[in-house]
Amino acid sequence: MRFAVPVLILASCCAACGDDTSTNPSPTTASRATERFDDIINVRESRFSAFSVGSNGTTSINLVSLTPLNRPGVLVATMEIGWGKTVKDEAGTVIGCTLSRVMQTTPALTAQLSDTLPPASDYCANIADVGGLRESANFSIRITHP
Amino acid sequence: MSAKTWLLIALVATACGDGNTSTTPSPTPTATGESWSSVLAPGGQSTRSFTVNASGTIAVTLTNADTTLGVGVGVPRVTGGGCRLGVSVNASAGSSPQISAPADAGQYCVQVYDLGTLRDPVGFALKIDHP
């Protein structure tokens, strides 16, 4: 009995230590998809590609690459990129892209255009030459969305 | 109770921490350094892919080459291999990065290419630092 009190106090202290069960961070990041839009663009032309947004969140468009067709290196030319809604003909075939937002930019490894778009299946990403292109070029656009 | 017993109780009691002060998760992307060496043929190009796990800076250093070469960073081609460059420079070997570019997380590639000056194959080495 001589050690009963201190042992009881020690046990109480140890039992009070720690509260590990509620400290784990809970992942809340929604899954995101990255699509590639690679093609060739000619002088004074434009190209578009359709994409879908599955849930609310930020959609980013990144003109990541603009290169000559038949030699290594990059082209430094200002291009117009943007997003909008697809235009369909009576048969439901996508025939165009009505732009909602555009900007002029040069290629970079970070997204140039970011907007919060509601879920829909009729978005399009667009690239156009606005006078900076002197020759046909390969381009790569990354579209990242929820 | 003896003094030693009370001292022991005090030590155990003070060991109980305030769990709330250390519960904030701190994402700390790990910096990665990759070394790559290969041989470049006249008129050729050589490509290596890598993954950037978080937004940050991609730094490429051509550490060894006997001549000036083209060095670029871009995204891997969807089909057929190779690299779609976003940035490129004409680089001579050195100890400081010839390319330093902010980048989003994702798949990337580095490409070394002949600027049209090679008459024989040349060896090169470079280092890629990224998040």
Short mmCIF file of N, CA and C in Angstrom, two decimals, chain B residues 7-130:
data_model
loop_
_atom_site.label_atom_id
_atom_site.label_comp_id
_atom_site.label_asym_id
_atom_site.label_seq_id
_atom_site.Cartn_x
_atom_site.Cartn_y
_atom_site.Cartn_z
N LEU B 7 9.61 13.56 -7.58
CA LEU B 7 10.37 14.02 -8.74
C LEU B 7 10.00 13.22 -9.98
N LEU B 8 9.86 11.91 -9.80
CA LEU B 8 9.49 11.04 -10.92
C LEU B 8 8.11 11.41 -11.46
N ILE B 9 7.19 11.67 -10.52
CA ILE B 9 5.83 12.06 -10.94
C ILE B 9 5.87 13.37 -11.72
N ALA B 10 6.69 14.31 -11.24
CA ALA B 10 6.78 15.61 -11.91
C ALA B 10 7.34 15.47 -13.31
N LEU B 11 8.35 14.61 -13.46
CA LEU B 11 8.95 14.41 -14.78
C LEU B 11 7.95 13.82 -15.76
N VAL B 12 7.19 12.83 -15.31
CA VAL B 12 6.20 12.21 -16.19
C VAL B 12 5.13 13.21 -16.58
N ALA B 13 4.72 14.02 -15.57
CA ALA B 13 3.66 14.99 -15.85
C ALA B 13 4.11 16.03 -16.86
N THR B 14 5.36 16.52 -16.75
CA THR B 14 5.82 17.54 -17.69
C THR B 14 6.07 16.95 -19.07
N ALA B 15 6.21 15.64 -19.17
CA ALA B 15 6.41 15.02 -20.47
C ALA B 15 5.13 15.04 -21.30
N CYS B 16 4.01 15.29 -20.64
CA CYS B 16 2.77 15.37 -21.37
C CYS B 16 2.76 16.67 -22.16
N GLY B 17 2.71 16.60 -23.48
CA GLY B 17 2.79 17.80 -24.29
C GLY B 17 1.42 18.32 -24.67
N ASP B 18 1.44 19.52 -25.24
CA ASP B 18 0.23 20.08 -25.81
C ASP B 18 0.15 19.62 -27.25
N GLY B 19 -0.62 18.60 -27.46
CA GLY B 19 -0.67 17.98 -28.78
C GLY B 19 -1.15 18.89 -29.87
N ASN B 20 -1.77 20.02 -29.50
CA ASN B 20 -2.34 20.86 -30.54
C ASN B 20 -1.30 21.70 -31.27
N THR B 21 -0.12 21.82 -30.69
CA THR B 21 0.85 22.72 -31.30
C THR B 21 1.58 22.09 -32.46
N SER B 22 1.52 20.80 -32.61
CA SER B 22 2.33 20.18 -33.66
C SER B 22 1.48 19.38 -34.65
N THR B 23 0.23 19.73 -34.76
CA THR B 23 -0.63 18.90 -35.59
C THR B 23 -0.82 19.44 -37.00
N THR B 24 -0.32 20.65 -37.27
CA THR B 24 -0.51 21.19 -38.61
C THR B 24 0.40 20.47 -39.60
N PRO B 25 -0.19 19.85 -40.62
CA PRO B 25 0.67 19.17 -41.59
C PRO B 25 1.44 20.19 -42.41
N SER B 26 2.71 19.95 -42.60
CA SER B 26 3.52 20.88 -43.37
C SER B 26 4.07 20.17 -44.60
N PRO B 27 3.45 20.43 -45.76
CA PRO B 27 3.96 19.79 -46.96
C PRO B 27 5.33 20.34 -47.32
N THR B 28 6.29 19.49 -47.36
CA THR B 28 7.65 19.91 -47.68
C THR B 28 8.14 19.08 -48.86
N PRO B 29 7.90 19.57 -50.09
CA PRO B 29 8.34 18.83 -51.25
C PRO B 29 9.84 18.60 -51.21
N THR B 30 10.23 17.40 -51.51
CA THR B 30 11.64 17.06 -51.46
C THR B 30 12.31 17.46 -52.75
N ALA B 31 13.41 18.19 -52.64
CA ALA B 31 14.17 18.56 -53.83
C ALA B 31 14.90 17.33 -54.34
N THR B 32 14.89 17.19 -55.66
CA THR B 32 15.52 16.03 -56.26
C THR B 32 16.59 16.49 -57.24
N GLY B 33 17.73 15.85 -57.18
CA GLY B 33 18.79 16.12 -58.13
C GLY B 33 19.08 14.87 -58.95
N GLU B 34 18.99 14.99 -60.26
CA GLU B 34 19.24 13.85 -61.13
C GLU B 34 20.42 14.16 -62.02
N SER B 35 21.31 13.20 -62.13
CA SER B 35 22.45 13.37 -63.04
C SER B 35 22.24 12.49 -64.27
N TRP B 36 22.70 12.99 -65.39
CA TRP B 36 22.51 12.27 -66.64
C TRP B 36 23.70 12.51 -67.54
N SER B 37 24.23 11.46 -68.10
CA SER B 37 25.30 11.60 -69.08
C SER B 37 25.02 10.69 -70.26
N SER B 38 25.42 11.13 -71.43
CA SER B 38 25.18 10.35 -72.63
C SER B 38 26.10 10.85 -73.74
N VAL B 39 25.88 10.35 -74.93
CA VAL B 39 26.68 10.76 -76.09
C VAL B 39 25.72 11.29 -77.15
N LEU B 40 26.09 12.41 -77.73
CA LEU B 40 25.25 13.05 -78.74
C LEU B 40 25.93 12.92 -80.11
N ALA B 41 25.17 12.42 -81.08
CA ALA B 41 25.70 12.26 -82.44
C ALA B 41 25.49 13.54 -83.24
N PRO B 42 26.29 13.74 -84.28
CA PRO B 42 26.08 14.91 -85.14
C PRO B 42 24.66 14.94 -85.69
N GLY B 43 24.01 16.08 -85.56
CA GLY B 43 22.63 16.23 -86.02
C GLY B 43 21.61 15.58 -85.12
N GLY B 44 22.05 15.06 -84.00
CA GLY B 44 21.14 14.28 -83.16
C GLY B 44 20.59 15.05 -81.98
N GLN B 45 19.77 14.37 -81.26
CA GLN B 45 19.21 14.92 -80.02
C GLN B 45 19.00 13.78 -79.03
N SER B 46 19.12 14.09 -77.78
CA SER B 46 19.00 13.08 -76.73
C SER B 46 18.06 13.62 -75.65
N THR B 47 17.16 12.78 -75.19
CA THR B 47 16.09 13.23 -74.30
C THR B 47 16.00 12.35 -73.06
N ARG B 48 15.68 12.98 -71.94
CA ARG B 48 15.44 12.24 -70.70
C ARG B 48 14.22 12.85 -70.00
N SER B 49 13.33 11.99 -69.52
CA SER B 49 12.11 12.44 -68.84
C SER B 49 12.30 12.43 -67.32
N PHE B 50 11.55 13.29 -66.64
CA PHE B 50 11.55 13.31 -65.18
C PHE B 50 10.23 13.87 -64.70
N THR B 51 9.94 13.63 -63.43
CA THR B 51 8.66 14.04 -62.84
C THR B 51 8.89 15.13 -61.80
N VAL B 52 8.12 16.21 -61.92
CA VAL B 52 8.13 17.26 -60.91
C VAL B 52 6.92 17.06 -60.00
N ASN B 53 7.17 16.84 -58.73
CA ASN B 53 6.09 16.46 -57.80
C ASN B 53 5.32 17.63 -57.23
N ALA B 54 5.87 18.82 -57.32
CA ALA B 54 5.19 20.01 -56.80
C ALA B 54 5.68 21.22 -57.57
N SER B 55 4.92 22.29 -57.52
CA SER B 55 5.35 23.50 -58.21
C SER B 55 6.68 23.99 -57.63
N GLY B 56 7.51 24.52 -58.50
CA GLY B 56 8.82 24.98 -58.05
C GLY B 56 9.68 25.35 -59.25
N THR B 57 10.96 25.28 -59.07
CA THR B 57 11.88 25.68 -60.13
C THR B 57 12.65 24.47 -60.66
N ILE B 58 12.68 24.37 -61.97
CA ILE B 58 13.52 23.36 -62.63
C ILE B 58 14.83 24.05 -63.01
N ALA B 59 15.92 23.47 -62.55
CA ALA B 59 17.24 24.01 -62.89
C ALA B 59 18.05 22.93 -63.61
N VAL B 60 18.58 23.30 -64.77
CA VAL B 60 19.37 22.35 -65.56
C VAL B 60 20.77 22.92 -65.74
N THR B 61 21.76 22.11 -65.40
CA THR B 61 23.15 22.53 -65.50
C THR B 61 23.90 21.57 -66.41
N LEU B 62 24.37 22.06 -67.53
CA LEU B 62 25.25 21.26 -68.39
C LEU B 62 26.63 21.31 -67.75
N THR B 63 27.01 20.21 -67.12
CA THR B 63 28.25 20.22 -66.32
C THR B 63 29.48 19.81 -67.12
N ASN B 64 29.25 19.08 -68.21
CA ASN B 64 30.40 18.62 -68.97
C ASN B 64 30.03 18.45 -70.44
N ALA B 65 30.76 19.12 -71.28
CA ALA B 65 30.63 18.98 -72.73
C ALA B 65 31.79 19.73 -73.35
N ASP B 66 32.34 19.17 -74.43
CA ASP B 66 33.51 19.79 -75.05
C ASP B 66 33.15 20.93 -75.99
N THR B 67 31.88 21.10 -76.24
CA THR B 67 31.46 22.14 -77.17
C THR B 67 30.10 22.70 -76.75
N THR B 68 29.69 23.75 -77.40
CA THR B 68 28.38 24.35 -77.09
C THR B 68 27.27 23.48 -77.67
N LEU B 69 26.28 23.21 -76.83
CA LEU B 69 25.15 22.35 -77.24
C LEU B 69 23.84 23.06 -76.95
N GLY B 70 22.80 22.64 -77.63
CA GLY B 70 21.47 23.12 -77.30
C GLY B 70 20.90 22.31 -76.15
N VAL B 71 20.35 23.01 -75.17
CA VAL B 71 19.74 22.34 -74.01
C VAL B 71 18.36 22.95 -73.81
N GLY B 72 17.36 22.09 -73.63
CA GLY B 72 16.01 22.61 -73.43
C GLY B 72 15.22 21.77 -72.46
N VAL B 73 14.14 22.36 -71.96
CA VAL B 73 13.20 21.67 -71.06
C VAL B 73 11.81 21.80 -71.65
N GLY B 74 11.06 20.73 -71.63
CA GLY B 74 9.70 20.75 -72.14
C GLY B 74 8.89 19.60 -71.60
N VAL B 75 7.90 19.20 -72.38
CA VAL B 75 7.04 18.08 -71.96
C VAL B 75 7.22 16.93 -72.94
N PRO B 76 7.15 15.70 -72.44
CA PRO B 76 7.33 14.54 -73.34
C PRO B 76 6.24 14.51 -74.41
N ARG B 77 6.63 14.10 -75.60
CA ARG B 77 5.64 13.91 -76.65
C ARG B 77 4.63 12.85 -76.22
N VAL B 78 3.39 13.03 -76.63
CA VAL B 78 2.35 12.07 -76.26
C VAL B 78 2.62 10.72 -76.92
N THR B 79 3.06 10.75 -78.17
CA THR B 79 3.40 9.51 -78.87
C THR B 79 4.75 9.69 -79.57
N GLY B 80 5.43 8.59 -79.73
CA GLY B 80 6.64 8.61 -80.54
C GLY B 80 7.91 9.01 -79.83
N GLY B 81 7.85 9.33 -78.56
CA GLY B 81 9.06 9.71 -77.84
C GLY B 81 9.51 11.11 -78.19
N GLY B 82 10.54 11.55 -77.52
CA GLY B 82 11.04 12.90 -77.77
C GLY B 82 10.45 13.90 -76.82
N CYS B 83 10.74 15.16 -77.09
CA CYS B 83 10.44 16.21 -76.13
C CYS B 83 9.91 17.44 -76.86
N ARG B 84 8.83 18.00 -76.36
CA ARG B 84 8.30 19.26 -76.88
C ARG B 84 8.83 20.39 -76.00
N LEU B 85 9.78 21.13 -76.50
CA LEU B 85 10.49 22.10 -75.66
C LEU B 85 9.67 23.36 -75.39
N GLY B 86 9.80 23.84 -74.16
CA GLY B 86 9.21 25.11 -73.78
C GLY B 86 10.25 26.20 -73.62
N VAL B 87 11.41 25.82 -73.15
CA VAL B 87 12.53 26.77 -73.02
C VAL B 87 13.79 26.08 -73.54
N SER B 88 14.68 26.84 -74.14
CA SER B 88 15.95 26.25 -74.58
C SER B 88 17.02 27.33 -74.64
N VAL B 89 18.25 26.89 -74.51
CA VAL B 89 19.40 27.81 -74.59
C VAL B 89 20.54 27.12 -75.32
N ASN B 90 21.47 27.92 -75.82
CA ASN B 90 22.73 27.38 -76.30
C ASN B 90 23.69 27.42 -75.11
N ALA B 91 24.18 26.26 -74.70
CA ALA B 91 24.89 26.19 -73.43
C ALA B 91 26.30 25.62 -73.59
N SER B 92 27.21 26.22 -72.84
CA SER B 92 28.55 25.65 -72.65
C SER B 92 28.62 25.11 -71.23
N ALA B 93 29.44 24.10 -71.03
CA ALA B 93 29.51 23.46 -69.71
C ALA B 93 29.91 24.47 -68.64
N GLY B 94 29.30 24.32 -67.48
CA GLY B 94 29.60 25.21 -66.36
C GLY B 94 29.06 24.63 -65.07
N SER B 95 29.21 25.40 -64.00
CA SER B 95 28.76 24.91 -62.70
C SER B 95 27.45 25.58 -62.26
N SER B 96 27.03 26.61 -62.98
CA SER B 96 25.76 27.27 -62.65
C SER B 96 24.70 26.84 -63.66
N PRO B 97 23.44 26.78 -63.22
CA PRO B 97 22.37 26.35 -64.14
C PRO B 97 22.29 27.27 -65.36
N GLN B 98 22.23 26.65 -66.53
CA GLN B 98 22.00 27.42 -67.75
C GLN B 98 20.51 27.66 -67.97
N ILE B 99 19.68 26.79 -67.38
CA ILE B 99 18.23 26.96 -67.43
C ILE B 99 17.71 26.94 -66.01
N SER B 100 16.89 27.91 -65.67
CA SER B 100 16.22 27.95 -64.37
C SER B 100 14.82 28.50 -64.63
N ALA B 101 13.82 27.63 -64.55
CA ALA B 101 12.48 28.02 -64.96
C ALA B 101 11.44 27.54 -63.96
N PRO B 102 10.49 28.43 -63.58
CA PRO B 102 9.39 27.97 -62.73
C PRO B 102 8.52 26.98 -63.49
N ALA B 103 8.01 26.01 -62.75
CA ALA B 103 7.23 24.95 -63.41
C ALA B 103 6.14 24.43 -62.48
N ASP B 104 5.01 24.05 -63.08
CA ASP B 104 3.97 23.35 -62.34
C ASP B 104 4.36 21.89 -62.17
N ALA B 105 3.68 21.21 -61.26
CA ALA B 105 3.91 19.78 -61.12
C ALA B 105 3.51 19.06 -62.40
N GLY B 106 4.22 17.99 -62.72
CA GLY B 106 3.88 17.23 -63.92
C GLY B 106 5.07 16.51 -64.51
N GLN B 107 4.84 15.98 -65.70
CA GLN B 107 5.89 15.26 -66.42
C GLN B 107 6.67 16.23 -67.31
N TYR B 108 7.97 16.12 -67.25
CA TYR B 108 8.82 16.99 -68.06
C TYR B 108 9.93 16.18 -68.73
N CYS B 109 10.64 16.84 -69.61
CA CYS B 109 11.79 16.21 -70.24
C CYS B 109 12.86 17.27 -70.47
N VAL B 110 14.08 16.80 -70.50
CA VAL B 110 15.20 17.66 -70.87
C VAL B 110 15.78 17.10 -72.15
N GLN B 111 16.16 17.98 -73.03
CA GLN B 111 16.70 17.55 -74.31
C GLN B 111 18.02 18.26 -74.58
N VAL B 112 18.98 17.48 -75.04
CA VAL B 112 20.26 18.03 -75.49
C VAL B 112 20.35 17.78 -76.99
N TYR B 113 20.70 18.82 -77.75
CA TYR B 113 20.70 18.64 -79.20
C TYR B 113 21.87 19.37 -79.85
N ASP B 114 22.22 18.86 -81.02
CA ASP B 114 23.31 19.44 -81.80
C ASP B 114 22.84 20.75 -82.44
N LEU B 115 23.66 21.77 -82.32
CA LEU B 115 23.33 23.07 -82.90
C LEU B 115 23.78 23.15 -84.36
N GLY B 116 24.22 22.03 -84.90
CA GLY B 116 24.69 22.00 -86.28
C GLY B 116 26.19 22.12 -86.39
N THR B 117 26.87 21.99 -85.27
CA THR B 117 28.32 22.19 -85.25
C THR B 117 29.10 20.90 -85.07
N LEU B 118 28.44 19.83 -84.71
CA LEU B 118 29.17 18.59 -84.40
C LEU B 118 29.63 17.88 -85.68
N ARG B 119 30.89 17.43 -85.64
CA ARG B 119 31.42 16.59 -86.73
C ARG B 119 31.61 15.16 -86.24
N ASP B 120 31.73 15.01 -84.94
CA ASP B 120 31.90 13.69 -84.33
C ASP B 120 31.00 13.61 -83.10
N PRO B 121 30.69 12.40 -82.66
CA PRO B 121 29.90 12.26 -81.42
C PRO B 121 30.63 12.92 -80.24
N VAL B 122 29.84 13.51 -79.35
CA VAL B 122 30.42 14.18 -78.20
C VAL B 122 29.68 13.72 -76.93
N GLY B 123 30.45 13.49 -75.90
CA GLY B 123 29.84 13.13 -74.62
C GLY B 123 29.42 14.37 -73.86
N PHE B 124 28.40 14.22 -73.03
CA PHE B 124 27.97 15.34 -72.20
C PHE B 124 27.45 14.81 -70.87
N ALA B 125 27.40 15.67 -69.88
CA ALA B 125 26.81 15.35 -68.59
C ALA B 125 26.04 16.56 -68.10
N LEU B 126 24.91 16.32 -67.51
CA LEU B 126 24.15 17.43 -66.94
C LEU B 126 23.44 17.01 -65.67
N LYS B 127 22.99 18.01 -64.94
CA LYS B 127 22.30 17.80 -63.67
C LYS B 127 20.96 18.51 -63.73
N ILE B 128 19.93 17.82 -63.27
CA ILE B 128 18.58 18.38 -63.24
C ILE B 128 18.15 18.47 -61.78
N ASP B 129 17.85 19.68 -61.32
CA ASP B 129 17.32 19.88 -59.96
C ASP B 129 15.87 20.33 -60.06
N HIS B 130 15.01 19.69 -59.29
CA HIS B 130 13.59 20.04 -59.34
C HIS B 130 12.91 19.58 -58.05
#
